[in-house]
Amino acid sequence: MNQLINLKPIISEKSLARVESFNEYTFQVAPRATKTQIKLALERIFGFKAVSVRTKAERAKTKRAGKARRAVKKADKKQVIVRLDKKDKIDLFEIKEGENKK
């Protein structure tokens, strides 16, 4: 399968804590993306080789919506936790000193 993989960063308190303590970065990818494709995309986009790649697939949930309360299905999701070497850093996940924290 020769397709482009988009890595969408997930920035939360938990993901930022993982960056500081384990040098692990969390991304959201397409549900059909494989670990090998994710490794290649990470190397192509950021120029780093991943030490390990872990995936977590979330199945779509259904909920009732609208006046007729029809069942609506949300999209499937897939999260990826990528561990990099200790010398490598991705600037997207760094909080600068001057930024406000909520």
C-alpha positions as a Python dict, from the first residue, in 0.01 Angstrom:
ca = {
    (1, 'M'): (0, 0, 0),
    (2, 'N'): (171, 316, -119),
    (3, 'Q'): (-13, 604, 44),
    (4, 'L'): (88, 914, 232),
    (5, 'I'): (41, 905, 609),
    (6, 'N'): (-54, 1226, 787),
    (7, 'L'): (69, 1252, 1145),
    (8, 'K'): (-159, 1479, 1348),
    (9, 'P'): (0, 1560, 1686),
    (10, 'I'): (-210, 1506, 1998),
    (11, 'I'): (-115, 1769, 2254),
    (12, 'S'): (-252, 1711, 2603),
    (13, 'E'): (-115, 1704, 2956),
    (14, 'K'): (-60, 1331, 2934),
    (15, 'S'): (120, 1346, 2600),
    (16, 'L'): (343, 1633, 2714),
    (17, 'A'): (432, 1438, 3029),
    (18, 'R'): (532, 1142, 2810),
    (19, 'V'): (757, 1371, 2605),
    (20, 'E'): (939, 1498, 2914),
    (21, 'S'): (984, 1165, 3090),
    (22, 'F'): (1014, 901, 2813),
    (23, 'N'): (1072, 1102, 2491),
    (24, 'E'): (750, 951, 2348),
    (25, 'Y'): (533, 1149, 2107),
    (26, 'T'): (162, 1089, 2045),
    (27, 'F'): (1, 1127, 1702),
    (28, 'Q'): (-332, 1048, 1539),
    (29, 'V'): (-317, 866, 1205),
    (30, 'A'): (-552, 700, 959),
    (31, 'P'): (-705, 377, 1095),
    (32, 'R'): (-557, 168, 812),
    (33, 'A'): (-198, 289, 865),
    (34, 'T'): (54, 23, 962),
    (35, 'K'): (351, 56, 1196),
    (36, 'T'): (596, 33, 906),
    (37, 'Q'): (418, 311, 715),
    (38, 'I'): (416, 527, 1028),
    (39, 'K'): (791, 476, 1080),
    (40, 'L'): (861, 574, 719),
    (41, 'A'): (635, 881, 743),
    (42, 'L'): (806, 993, 1063),
    (43, 'E'): (1146, 962, 900),
    (44, 'R'): (1026, 1145, 587),
    (45, 'I'): (857, 1434, 773),
    (46, 'F'): (1084, 1493, 1074),
    (47, 'G'): (1407, 1318, 974),
    (48, 'F'): (1421, 1096, 1286),
    (49, 'K'): (1419, 719, 1315),
    (50, 'A'): (1174, 577, 1567),
    (51, 'V'): (1304, 341, 1835),
    (52, 'S'): (957, 191, 1887),
    (53, 'V'): (603, 243, 1758),
    (54, 'R'): (292, 145, 1954),
    (55, 'T'): (-60, 176, 1814),
    (56, 'K'): (-400, 200, 1978),
    (57, 'A'): (-714, 163, 1766),
    (58, 'E'): (-1043, 310, 1886),
    (59, 'R'): (-1358, 175, 1725),
    (60, 'A'): (-1631, 415, 1623),
    (61, 'K'): (-1909, 485, 1869),
    (62, 'T'): (-2272, 528, 1772),
    (63, 'K'): (-2495, 791, 1922),
    (64, 'R'): (-2846, 920, 1861),
    (65, 'A'): (-2874, 1260, 1695),
    (66, 'G'): (-3133, 1483, 1535),
    (67, 'K'): (-3504, 1517, 1584),
    (68, 'A'): (-3573, 1160, 1469),
    (69, 'R'): (-3293, 1033, 1700),
    (70, 'R'): (-3128, 836, 1422),
    (71, 'A'): (-2812, 644, 1496),
    (72, 'V'): (-2502, 833, 1383),
    (73, 'K'): (-2163, 665, 1377),
    (74, 'K'): (-1847, 861, 1457),
    (75, 'A'): (-1523, 791, 1271),
    (76, 'D'): (-1269, 526, 1370),
    (77, 'K'): (-949, 661, 1526),
    (78, 'K'): (-596, 533, 1565),
    (79, 'Q'): (-339, 674, 1804),
    (80, 'V'): (31, 615, 1772),
    (81, 'I'): (291, 650, 2047),
    (82, 'V'): (637, 687, 1897),
    (83, 'R'): (954, 665, 2105),
    (84, 'L'): (1256, 850, 1970),
    (85, 'D'): (1622, 836, 2065),
    (86, 'K'): (1716, 1057, 2361),
    (87, 'K'): (1907, 1302, 2142),
    (88, 'D'): (1609, 1360, 1906),
    (89, 'K'): (1336, 1615, 1982),
    (90, 'I'): (1028, 1733, 1790),
    (91, 'D'): (965, 2106, 1834),
    (92, 'L'): (585, 2077, 1803),
    (93, 'F'): (555, 1938, 2156),
    (94, 'E'): (765, 2199, 2339),
    (95, 'I'): (602, 2472, 2547),
    (96, 'K'): (793, 2799, 2549),
    (97, 'E'): (840, 3006, 2865),
    (98, 'G'): (635, 3305, 2742),
    (99, 'E'): (318, 3111, 2655),
    (100, 'N'): (16, 3121, 2885),
    (101, 'K'): (-94, 2801, 3051),
    (102, 'K'): (-459, 2740, 3127),
}
